[in-house]
PDB file of C-alpha atoms in Angstrom:
ATOM      1  CA  MET W 354       0.000   0.000   0.000  1.00 95.00           C
ATOM      2  CA  ILE W 355       1.182   3.505  -0.744  1.00 96.00           C
ATOM      3  CA  LYS W 356      -0.184   6.867   0.359  1.00 95.00           C
ATOM      4  CA  VAL W 357      -1.194   9.403  -2.282  1.00 95.00           C
ATOM      5  CA  ASN W 358      -1.960  12.774  -0.704  1.00 92.00           C
ATOM      6  CA  THR W 359      -4.449  11.777   1.994  1.00 89.00           C
ATOM      7  CA  ASP W 360      -5.558   8.442   0.525  1.00 90.00           C
ATOM      8  CA  ASP W 361      -4.230   4.893   0.665  1.00 94.00           C
ATOM      9  CA  HIS W 362      -3.644   3.392  -2.777  1.00 94.00           C
ATOM     10  CA  PRO W 363      -2.779  -0.192  -3.779  1.00 94.00           C
ATOM     11  CA  TRP W 364       0.892  -0.743  -4.582  1.00 95.00           C
ATOM     12  CA  GLN W 365       2.062  -2.963  -7.417  1.00 94.00           C
ATOM     13  CA  SER W 366       5.605  -4.153  -7.949  1.00 95.00           C
ATOM     14  CA  GLY W 367       7.351  -2.106 -10.615  1.00 95.00           C
ATOM     15  CA  MET W 368       4.785   0.665 -10.742  1.00 96.00           C
ATOM     16  CA  THR W 369       6.171   3.986 -11.872  1.00 97.00           C
ATOM     17  CA  VAL W 370       5.105   7.537 -11.186  1.00 96.00           C
ATOM     18  CA  ARG W 371       3.607   7.609 -14.675  1.00 95.00           C
ATOM     19  CA  ASN W 372       1.557   4.450 -13.920  1.00 94.00           C
ATOM     20  CA  LEU W 373       0.249   6.065 -10.740  1.00 95.00           C
ATOM     21  CA  LEU W 374      -0.720   9.313 -12.439  1.00 93.00           C
ATOM     22  CA  ASP W 375      -2.574   7.322 -15.096  1.00 91.00           C
ATOM     23  CA  GLU W 376      -4.363   5.176 -12.489  1.00 90.00           C
ATOM     24  CA  LYS W 377      -5.414   8.212 -10.472  1.00 87.00           C
ATOM     25  CA  VAL W 378      -6.412  10.083 -13.638  1.00 83.00           C
ATOM     26  CA  PHE W 379      -4.474  13.202 -12.754  1.00 81.00           C
ATOM     27  CA  THR W 380      -5.253  15.187 -15.845  1.00 70.00           C
ATOM     28  CA  PHE W 381      -3.815  18.601 -15.033  1.00 73.00           C
ATOM     29  CA  ARG W 382      -1.230  19.779 -17.490  1.00 76.00           C
ATOM     30  CA  HIS W 383       1.131  21.006 -14.776  1.00 82.00           C
ATOM     31  CA  ILE W 384       1.672  18.653 -11.860  1.00 88.00           C
ATOM     32  CA  ILE W 385       4.172  18.561  -9.015  1.00 91.00           C
ATOM     33  CA  VAL W 386       5.083  15.084  -7.750  1.00 94.00           C
ATOM     34  CA  ARG W 387       7.017  14.356  -4.565  1.00 93.00           C
ATOM     35  CA  VAL W 388       7.880  10.869  -3.352  1.00 95.00           C
ATOM     36  CA  ASN W 389       8.836  10.808   0.339  1.00 94.00           C
ATOM     37  CA  SER W 390       9.346  14.594   0.015  1.00 89.00           C
ATOM     38  CA  GLU W 391      11.742  14.211  -2.933  1.00 91.00           C
ATOM     39  CA  TYR W 392      10.750  16.178  -6.040  1.00 92.00           C
ATOM     40  CA  VAL W 393      10.371  13.989  -9.131  1.00 94.00           C
ATOM     41  CA  PRO W 394      10.860  15.940 -12.381  1.00 91.00           C
ATOM     42  CA  GLU W 395       8.438  15.200 -15.201  1.00 90.00           C
ATOM     43  CA  GLU W 396      11.162  13.664 -17.351  1.00 92.00           C
ATOM     44  CA  ASP W 397      11.627  10.961 -14.683  1.00 95.00           C
ATOM     45  CA  TYR W 398       7.962   9.905 -14.417  1.00 95.00           C
ATOM     46  CA  GLU W 399       8.393   6.909 -16.733  1.00 95.00           C
ATOM     47  CA  ASN W 400      11.398   5.489 -14.890  1.00 96.00           C
ATOM     48  CA  TYR W 401      10.850   6.420 -11.242  1.00 97.00           C
ATOM     49  CA  VAL W 402       9.768   3.180  -9.547  1.00 97.00           C
ATOM     50  CA  ILE W 403       7.519   3.551  -6.519  1.00 97.00           C
ATOM     51  CA  GLN W 404       8.253   1.362  -3.511  1.00 97.00           C
ATOM     52  CA  ASP W 405       5.715  -0.230  -1.195  1.00 96.00           C
ATOM     53  CA  GLY W 406       4.953   2.185   1.634  1.00 96.00           C
ATOM     54  CA  ASP W 407       6.003   5.322  -0.225  1.00 96.00           C
ATOM     55  CA  ASP W 408       4.334   8.605   0.706  1.00 95.00           C
ATOM     56  CA  ILE W 409       3.476  10.459  -2.495  1.00 95.00           C
ATOM     57  CA  ILE W 410       2.183  13.969  -2.927  1.00 94.00           C
ATOM     58  CA  VAL W 411       0.661  15.016  -6.229  1.00 94.00           C
ATOM     59  CA  LEU W 412      -0.268  18.674  -6.558  1.00 92.00           C
ATOM     60  CA  HIS W 413      -1.405  20.977  -9.288  1.00 88.00           C
ATOM     61  CA  LEU W 414       0.921  23.812 -10.083  1.00 89.00           C
ATOM     62  CA  MET W 415      -1.206  26.893  -9.629  1.00 90.00           C
ATOM     63  CA  ALA W 416      -0.522  30.533  -8.947  1.00 91.00           C
ATOM     64  CA  GLY W 417      -3.622  32.446 -10.003  1.00 92.00           C
ATOM     65  CA  GLY W 418      -5.105  35.124  -7.837  1.00 93.00           C
TER      66      GLY W 418
ATOM     67  CA  MET U1100     -19.844  47.931  19.767  1.00 85.00           C
ATOM     68  CA  GLU U1101     -22.894  47.107  17.683  1.00 94.00           C
ATOM     69  CA  ARG U1102     -20.842  46.841  14.485  1.00 96.00           C
ATOM     70  CA  TYR U1103     -19.118  43.746  15.848  1.00 97.00           C
ATOM     71  CA  LEU U1104     -22.094  42.260  17.711  1.00 95.00           C
ATOM     72  CA  ARG U1105     -22.386  39.327  15.324  1.00 96.00           C
ATOM     73  CA  ASN U1106     -18.688  38.537  15.628  1.00 96.00           C
ATOM     74  CA  HIS U1107     -19.387  37.499  19.238  1.00 95.00           C
ATOM     75  CA  ASP U1108     -18.871  34.938  20.737  1.00 92.00           C
ATOM     76  CA  ALA U1109     -16.942  33.403  17.872  1.00 96.00           C
ATOM     77  CA  ILE U1110     -14.607  36.346  18.494  1.00 97.00           C
ATOM     78  CA  SER U1111     -14.507  37.352  22.161  1.00 97.00           C
ATOM     79  CA  ALA U1112     -14.547  40.972  23.283  1.00 96.00           C
ATOM     80  CA  SER U1113     -10.867  40.850  24.184  1.00 97.00           C
ATOM     81  CA  GLU U1114     -10.029  39.241  20.837  1.00 98.00           C
ATOM     82  CA  GLN U1115     -11.987  41.958  19.068  1.00 98.00           C
ATOM     83  CA  THR U1116      -9.917  44.569  20.866  1.00 98.00           C
ATOM     84  CA  LEU U1117      -6.760  42.696  19.944  1.00 98.00           C
ATOM     85  CA  LEU U1118      -7.692  42.599  16.251  1.00 98.00           C
ATOM     86  CA  ALA U1119      -8.030  46.371  16.245  1.00 98.00           C
ATOM     87  CA  THR U1120      -4.334  46.629  17.113  1.00 98.00           C
ATOM     88  CA  LYS U1121      -3.169  44.398  14.255  1.00 98.00           C
ATOM     89  CA  ARG U1122      -1.713  45.416  10.912  1.00 98.00           C
ATOM     90  CA  VAL U1123      -1.954  43.111   7.892  1.00 98.00           C
ATOM     91  CA  LEU U1124      -0.259  43.463   4.529  1.00 98.00           C
ATOM     92  CA  VAL U1125      -2.360  42.213   1.621  1.00 98.00           C
ATOM     93  CA  VAL U1126      -0.305  41.841  -1.530  1.00 98.00           C
ATOM     94  CA  GLY U1127      -2.583  41.766  -4.550  1.00 98.00           C
ATOM     95  CA  CYS U1128      -6.028  43.374  -4.757  1.00 98.00           C
ATOM     96  CA  GLY U1129      -7.487  41.176  -7.483  1.00 97.00           C
ATOM     97  CA  GLY U1130      -9.551  37.985  -7.266  1.00 97.00           C
ATOM     98  CA  LEU U1131      -8.208  36.763  -3.941  1.00 98.00           C
ATOM     99  CA  GLY U1132      -7.132  40.087  -2.487  1.00 98.00           C
ATOM    100  CA  GLY U1133     -10.484  41.800  -2.955  1.00 98.00           C
ATOM    101  CA  TYR U1134     -12.283  39.164  -0.895  1.00 98.00           C
ATOM    102  CA  VAL U1135      -9.492  38.936   1.701  1.00 98.00           C
ATOM    103  CA  ILE U1136      -9.632  42.701   2.235  1.00 98.00           C
ATOM    104  CA  GLU U1137     -13.422  42.553   2.517  1.00 98.00           C
ATOM    105  CA  HIS U1138     -13.298  39.886   5.238  1.00 98.00           C
ATOM    106  CA  LEU U1139     -10.482  41.483   7.227  1.00 98.00           C
ATOM    107  CA  ALA U1140     -12.182  44.887   7.154  1.00 98.00           C
ATOM    108  CA  ARG U1141     -15.586  43.556   8.167  1.00 98.00           C
ATOM    109  CA  ILE U1142     -14.239  41.473  11.045  1.00 98.00           C
ATOM    110  CA  GLY U1143     -12.307  44.462  12.385  1.00 98.00           C
ATOM    111  CA  VAL U1144      -8.574  44.147  11.729  1.00 98.00           C
ATOM    112  CA  GLY U1145      -7.318  47.602  12.695  1.00 98.00           C
ATOM    113  CA  HIS U1146      -4.865  48.349   9.914  1.00 98.00           C
ATOM    114  CA  LEU U1147      -4.744  47.091   6.346  1.00 98.00           C
ATOM    115  CA  ARG U1148      -1.845  47.834   4.033  1.00 98.00           C
ATOM    116  CA  VAL U1149      -2.863  46.962   0.480  1.00 98.00           C
ATOM    117  CA  VAL U1150      -0.479  46.663  -2.440  1.00 98.00           C
ATOM    118  CA  ASP U1151      -1.098  46.306  -6.157  1.00 98.00           C
ATOM    119  CA  GLY U1152       0.328  48.152  -9.144  1.00 98.00           C
ATOM    120  CA  ASP U1153      -2.466  47.143 -11.481  1.00 97.00           C
ATOM    121  CA  VAL U1154      -5.641  48.819 -12.754  1.00 98.00           C
ATOM    122  CA  PHE U1155      -8.950  47.066 -13.428  1.00 98.00           C
ATOM    123  CA  GLU U1156      -9.610  45.558 -16.834  1.00 97.00           C
ATOM    124  CA  GLU U1157     -12.792  44.139 -18.285  1.00 97.00           C
ATOM    125  CA  SER U1158     -11.437  40.593 -17.914  1.00 95.00           C
ATOM    126  CA  ASN U1159     -11.373  41.095 -14.115  1.00 96.00           C
ATOM    127  CA  LEU U1160     -15.142  41.509 -13.899  1.00 97.00           C
ATOM    128  CA  ASN U1161     -15.870  37.764 -13.820  1.00 96.00           C
ATOM    129  CA  ARG U1162     -14.370  37.335 -10.346  1.00 96.00           C
ATOM    130  CA  GLN U1163     -12.779  40.385  -8.738  1.00 97.00           C
ATOM    131  CA  LEU U1164     -15.037  41.743  -6.005  1.00 97.00           C
ATOM    132  CA  LEU U1165     -13.594  45.239  -6.143  1.00 98.00           C
ATOM    133  CA  SER U1166     -14.010  45.599  -9.897  1.00 98.00           C
ATOM    134  CA  SER U1167     -17.032  47.101 -11.588  1.00 97.00           C
ATOM    135  CA  THR U1168     -17.910  48.602 -14.904  1.00 98.00           C
ATOM    136  CA  MET U1169     -17.543  51.965 -13.171  1.00 97.00           C
ATOM    137  CA  ASN U1170     -13.877  51.631 -12.220  1.00 97.00           C
ATOM    138  CA  LEU U1171     -12.267  50.025 -15.278  1.00 98.00           C
ATOM    139  CA  GLY U1172      -8.863  51.585 -15.853  1.00 97.00           C
ATOM    140  CA  ARG U1173      -8.619  52.752 -12.250  1.00 98.00           C
ATOM    141  CA  PRO U1174      -6.127  51.487  -9.629  1.00 98.00           C
ATOM    142  CA  LYS U1175      -7.134  48.379  -7.701  1.00 98.00           C
ATOM    143  CA  THR U1176      -5.640  49.795  -4.516  1.00 98.00           C
ATOM    144  CA  LEU U1177      -7.865  52.870  -4.771  1.00 98.00           C
ATOM    145  CA  ALA U1178     -10.937  50.648  -5.030  1.00 98.00           C
ATOM    146  CA  ALA U1179      -9.730  48.643  -2.039  1.00 98.00           C
ATOM    147  CA  GLN U1180      -9.248  51.757   0.048  1.00 98.00           C
ATOM    148  CA  GLN U1181     -12.665  53.130  -0.904  1.00 98.00           C
ATOM    149  CA  ARG U1182     -14.332  49.797  -0.197  1.00 98.00           C
ATOM    150  CA  VAL U1183     -12.805  49.528   3.282  1.00 98.00           C
ATOM    151  CA  MET U1184     -13.764  53.097   4.073  1.00 98.00           C
ATOM    152  CA  ALA U1185     -17.326  52.424   2.969  1.00 98.00           C
ATOM    153  CA  ILE U1186     -17.817  49.246   5.003  1.00 97.00           C
ATOM    154  CA  ASN U1187     -15.699  49.969   8.083  1.00 98.00           C
ATOM    155  CA  PRO U1188     -14.196  53.419   8.623  1.00 98.00           C
ATOM    156  CA  LEU U1189     -12.643  52.161  11.857  1.00 98.00           C
ATOM    157  CA  VAL U1190     -10.079  50.321   9.747  1.00 98.00           C
ATOM    158  CA  LYS U1191      -7.089  52.401   8.717  1.00 98.00           C
ATOM    159  CA  THR U1192      -6.012  51.605   5.170  1.00 98.00           C
ATOM    160  CA  GLU U1193      -2.692  52.378   3.535  1.00 98.00           C
ATOM    161  CA  ALA U1194      -2.709  51.880  -0.230  1.00 98.00           C
ATOM    162  CA  PHE U1195       0.438  51.398  -2.292  1.00 98.00           C
ATOM    163  CA  GLN U1196      -0.089  51.394  -6.031  1.00 98.00           C
ATOM    164  CA  THR U1197       3.033  49.488  -6.832  1.00 98.00           C
ATOM    165  CA  TYR U1198       4.217  45.942  -7.377  1.00 98.00           C
ATOM    166  CA  LEU U1199       6.114  44.166  -4.635  1.00 98.00           C
ATOM    167  CA  THR U1200       9.807  43.848  -5.443  1.00 98.00           C
ATOM    168  CA  ALA U1201      12.965  42.829  -3.618  1.00 97.00           C
ATOM    169  CA  GLU U1202      13.676  46.522  -3.193  1.00 98.00           C
ATOM    170  CA  ASN U1203      10.389  47.638  -1.622  1.00 98.00           C
ATOM    171  CA  ALA U1204       9.260  44.463   0.152  1.00 98.00           C
ATOM    172  CA  GLY U1205      10.996  45.211   3.443  1.00 97.00           C
ATOM    173  CA  GLU U1206       9.397  48.626   3.652  1.00 98.00           C
ATOM    174  CA  LEU U1207       5.955  47.243   2.791  1.00 98.00           C
ATOM    175  CA  LEU U1208       6.250  44.533   5.449  1.00 98.00           C
ATOM    176  CA  ALA U1209       7.610  46.861   8.147  1.00 98.00           C
ATOM    177  CA  GLY U1210       5.355  47.016  11.176  1.00 98.00           C
ATOM    178  CA  CYS U1211       2.992  44.310   9.934  1.00 98.00           C
ATOM    179  CA  ASP U1212       1.918  41.353  12.047  1.00 98.00           C
ATOM    180  CA  LEU U1213       1.057  39.203   9.069  1.00 98.00           C
ATOM    181  CA  ALA U1214       1.131  39.167   5.283  1.00 98.00           C
ATOM    182  CA  VAL U1215      -1.397  37.697   2.865  1.00 98.00           C
ATOM    183  CA  ASP U1216      -0.220  36.403  -0.499  1.00 98.00           C
ATOM    184  CA  ALA U1217      -3.003  37.209  -2.955  1.00 98.00           C
ATOM    185  CA  LEU U1218      -0.708  37.493  -5.935  1.00 97.00           C
ATOM    186  CA  ASP U1219      -1.091  36.018  -9.396  1.00 94.00           C
ATOM    187  CA  ASN U1220       2.405  34.934 -10.357  1.00 92.00           C
ATOM    188  CA  ILE U1221       5.077  32.633  -8.975  1.00 93.00           C
ATOM    189  CA  PRO U1222       8.182  34.882  -9.052  1.00 93.00           C
ATOM    190  CA  THR U1223       6.547  37.609  -6.942  1.00 96.00           C
ATOM    191  CA  ARG U1224       5.098  35.016  -4.572  1.00 96.00           C
ATOM    192  CA  LEU U1225       8.598  33.597  -4.027  1.00 95.00           C
ATOM    193  CA  GLN U1226       9.925  37.102  -3.423  1.00 97.00           C
ATOM    194  CA  LEU U1227       7.197  37.757  -0.858  1.00 98.00           C
ATOM    195  CA  GLN U1228       7.993  34.483   0.910  1.00 97.00           C
ATOM    196  CA  GLN U1229      11.672  35.436   1.078  1.00 97.00           C
ATOM    197  CA  SER U1230      10.961  38.966   2.307  1.00 98.00           C
ATOM    198  CA  ALA U1231       8.414  37.796   4.896  1.00 98.00           C
ATOM    199  CA  LYS U1232      10.993  35.319   6.182  1.00 97.00           C
ATOM    200  CA  GLU U1233      13.588  38.071   6.487  1.00 97.00           C
ATOM    201  CA  SER U1234      11.058  40.217   8.347  1.00 97.00           C
ATOM    202  CA  CYS U1235      10.009  37.247  10.552  1.00 98.00           C
ATOM    203  CA  ILE U1236       6.368  37.681   9.523  1.00 98.00           C
ATOM    204  CA  PRO U1237       3.995  34.751   8.857  1.00 98.00           C
ATOM    205  CA  LEU U1238       2.484  34.559   5.406  1.00 98.00           C
ATOM    206  CA  VAL U1239      -0.906  33.194   4.382  1.00 98.00           C
ATOM    207  CA  HIS U1240      -0.638  31.849   0.854  1.00 98.00           C
ATOM    208  CA  GLY U1241      -3.578  31.379  -1.483  1.00 98.00           C
ATOM    209  CA  ALA U1242      -3.740  30.376  -5.134  1.00 96.00           C
ATOM    210  CA  VAL U1243      -6.472  29.443  -7.560  1.00 95.00           C
ATOM    211  CA  ALA U1244      -6.865  27.818 -10.959  1.00 92.00           C
ATOM    212  CA  GLY U1245     -10.242  27.075 -12.479  1.00 92.00           C
ATOM    213  CA  TRP U1246     -12.220  24.980  -9.970  1.00 93.00           C
ATOM    214  CA  TYR U1247      -9.212  24.466  -7.682  1.00 93.00           C
ATOM    215  CA  GLY U1248      -7.885  26.487  -4.778  1.00 96.00           C
ATOM    216  CA  ARG U1249      -5.034  26.158  -2.325  1.00 97.00           C
ATOM    217  CA  VAL U1250      -4.264  27.695   1.044  1.00 98.00           C
ATOM    218  CA  CYS U1251      -1.319  27.274   3.380  1.00 97.00           C
ATOM    219  CA  VAL U1252       0.376  29.162   6.178  1.00 98.00           C
ATOM    220  CA  ILE U1253       4.070  29.809   5.693  1.00 97.00           C
ATOM    221  CA  GLN U1254       5.905  30.531   8.912  1.00 97.00           C
ATOM    222  CA  PRO U1255       9.305  32.233   8.553  1.00 96.00           C
ATOM    223  CA  GLY U1256      11.755  29.573   7.381  1.00 92.00           C
ATOM    224  CA  ASP U1257       9.109  27.037   6.314  1.00 91.00           C
ATOM    225  CA  ASP U1258       9.642  27.938   2.647  1.00 93.00           C
ATOM    226  CA  LEU U1259       6.601  25.873   1.678  1.00 94.00           C
ATOM    227  CA  LEU U1260       6.356  27.645  -1.663  1.00 94.00           C
ATOM    228  CA  ASP U1261       9.643  26.050  -2.663  1.00 91.00           C
ATOM    229  CA  LEU U1262       7.823  22.722  -2.476  1.00 90.00           C
ATOM    230  CA  LEU U1263       4.798  23.906  -4.395  1.00 90.00           C
ATOM    231  CA  CYS U1264       6.758  25.693  -7.109  1.00 87.00           C
ATOM    232  CA  PRO U1265       9.990  23.817  -7.931  1.00 81.00           C
ATOM    233  CA  PRO U1266      12.653  25.659  -9.938  1.00 76.00           C
ATOM    234  CA  GLY U1267      11.801  26.065 -13.607  1.00 74.00           C
ATOM    235  CA  CYS U1268       8.029  26.050 -13.175  1.00 73.00           C
ATOM    236  CA  GLU U1269       7.585  29.795 -12.902  1.00 64.00           C
ATOM    237  CA  LEU U1270       5.873  30.328 -16.222  1.00 59.00           C
ATOM    238  CA  SER U1271       3.721  27.250 -16.578  1.00 60.00           C
ATOM    239  CA  ALA U1272       1.055  27.360 -13.880  1.00 63.00           C
ATOM    240  CA  GLU U1273      -2.345  25.858 -14.567  1.00 62.00           C
ATOM    241  CA  GLU U1274      -4.537  28.954 -14.347  1.00 64.00           C
ATOM    242  CA  GLN U1275      -2.959  30.301 -17.525  1.00 68.00           C
ATOM    243  CA  GLN U1276      -4.990  27.659 -19.342  1.00 72.00           C
ATOM    244  CA  SER U1277      -7.902  26.927 -17.014  1.00 78.00           C
ATOM    245  CA  GLY U1278      -8.771  30.491 -15.996  1.00 87.00           C
ATOM    246  CA  THR U1279     -10.130  31.572 -12.625  1.00 91.00           C
ATOM    247  CA  LEU U1280     -13.715  31.361 -11.399  1.00 95.00           C
ATOM    248  CA  SER U1281     -15.430  33.768  -9.033  1.00 97.00           C
ATOM    249  CA  PHE U1282     -16.529  31.248  -6.407  1.00 98.00           C
ATOM    250  CA  THR U1283     -13.106  29.603  -6.365  1.00 97.00           C
ATOM    251  CA  ALA U1284     -11.482  32.937  -5.572  1.00 97.00           C
ATOM    252  CA  ALA U1285     -14.147  33.780  -2.988  1.00 98.00           C
ATOM    253  CA  LEU U1286     -13.843  30.469  -1.133  1.00 98.00           C
ATOM    254  CA  THR U1287     -10.063  30.374  -1.212  1.00 98.00           C
ATOM    255  CA  ALA U1288      -9.863  33.974  -0.007  1.00 98.00           C
ATOM    256  CA  ALA U1289     -12.328  33.262   2.800  1.00 98.00           C
ATOM    257  CA  TRP U1290     -10.123  30.428   3.957  1.00 98.00           C
ATOM    258  CA  GLN U1291      -7.066  32.681   3.790  1.00 98.00           C
ATOM    259  CA  ALA U1292      -8.856  35.290   5.882  1.00 98.00           C
ATOM    260  CA  ALA U1293      -9.836  32.682   8.476  1.00 98.00           C
ATOM    261  CA  GLU U1294      -6.244  31.479   8.768  1.00 98.00           C
ATOM    262  CA  ALA U1295      -5.078  35.084   9.040  1.00 98.00           C
ATOM    263  CA  ILE U1296      -7.498  35.829  11.864  1.00 98.00           C
ATOM    264  CA  LYS U1297      -6.513  32.671  13.742  1.00 98.00           C
ATOM    265  CA  LEU U1298      -2.841  33.622  13.486  1.00 98.00           C
ATOM    266  CA  LEU U1299      -3.524  37.161  14.664  1.00 98.00           C
ATOM    267  CA  LEU U1300      -5.439  35.821  17.659  1.00 98.00           C
ATOM    268  CA  GLY U1301      -2.897  33.130  18.507  1.00 98.00           C
ATOM    269  CA  LYS U1302      -5.251  30.281  17.674  1.00 98.00           C
ATOM    270  CA  PRO U1303      -4.008  27.066  16.036  1.00 97.00           C
ATOM    271  CA  ALA U1304      -3.787  27.502  12.266  1.00 97.00           C
ATOM    272  CA  LEU U1305      -2.568  25.402   9.351  1.00 97.00           C
ATOM    273  CA  ASP U1306       0.972  24.264  10.139  1.00 95.00           C
ATOM    274  CA  GLY U1307       3.043  22.312   7.626  1.00 94.00           C
ATOM    275  CA  GLU U1308      -0.129  21.449   5.776  1.00 95.00           C
ATOM    276  CA  ILE U1309      -1.702  22.588   2.561  1.00 96.00           C
ATOM    277  CA  LEU U1310      -5.393  22.803   1.993  1.00 97.00           C
ATOM    278  CA  GLU U1311      -6.382  21.596  -1.465  1.00 96.00           C
ATOM    279  CA  ILE U1312      -9.848  22.744  -2.502  1.00 96.00           C
ATOM    280  CA  ASP U1313     -11.567  20.978  -5.400  1.00 94.00           C
ATOM    281  CA  LEU U1314     -14.894  22.573  -6.153  1.00 96.00           C
ATOM    282  CA  LEU U1315     -15.507  20.339  -9.149  1.00 92.00           C
ATOM    283  CA  ARG U1316     -15.563  17.230  -6.924  1.00 91.00           C
ATOM    284  CA  ALA U1317     -16.759  19.134  -3.851  1.00 96.00           C
ATOM    285  CA  SER U1318     -13.775  17.999  -1.786  1.00 94.00           C
ATOM    286  CA  VAL U1319     -11.137  19.485   0.479  1.00 96.00           C
ATOM    287  CA  GLU U1320      -7.910  17.684   1.360  1.00 94.00           C
ATOM    288  CA  LYS U1321      -5.485  18.721   4.093  1.00 96.00           C
ATOM    289  CA  ILE U1322      -2.113  17.370   3.020  1.00 95.00           C
ATOM    290  CA  LYS U1323       0.887  17.167   5.321  1.00 91.00           C
ATOM    291  CA  ILE U1324       3.980  18.504   3.614  1.00 87.00           C
ATOM    292  CA  LYS U1325       7.509  19.092   4.750  1.00 71.00           C
ATOM    293  CA  LYS U1326      10.597  20.602   3.270  1.00 57.00           C
ATOM    294  CA  THR U1327      13.132  18.344   1.600  1.00 46.00           C
ATOM    295  CA  PRO U1328      16.344  18.413   3.629  1.00 46.00           C
ATOM    296  CA  ASN U1329      18.979  19.680   1.172  1.00 42.00           C
TER     297      ASN U1329
END
């Protein structure tokens, strides 16, 4: 099991950040991903492998006022 | 005082007196700032220092409380000052028609108990965070994009914005494509104002957490977040 923001989410061996974003249907064009507080750049989404128990934060990049 | 009768007992008499002694800097008088200023003036914060270098445009009318067809082309800070005077003349307002910069931020923050980030761009938000840290002043951050809003409290040294806006992302935020809706700005600003009042009164406020508001799914998440040690 992994944690995504405030929710528990099933973990699968070999799952990548990209797999997770697809599963969770995060559709925003600009997303910030942190795994255990570490920033994951977009170019690493395909290769960054999530481990069981990881704490993942997925946020929209927004700055409007 | 009858004006504040309906603040009681949510705000005690002594807390009401305390609020009258407080000075808050609101940076940005647009979608978020207009509502933040409205709330802080009505509840009775004694001093408001409002900052914005912009004038109203027609595209502001969909969401900015202080804008009207009557004041297009006029300074946002002037509208803010007039609005506060009209709803609560007990509140002293200082208006600065300028943009916050590294050069003027210290002067704008001087003497303030708290700052509210109601800006619309990442570089100036990061500058405000840095300047508030240097002035040891807590900062209430708010941002909106379409149906989504975000609020967090940034204590000096927390640098939470560094986590929300990693290097290189300054020009690609979501609202540039998804726009900004009136109720999103109003709700997010209301939450900012509530956090501001709690901080001014010494009540527990958001701490190392960000509030993610999703009006499309009617949900609010409070996400724990901490700075990466590096």
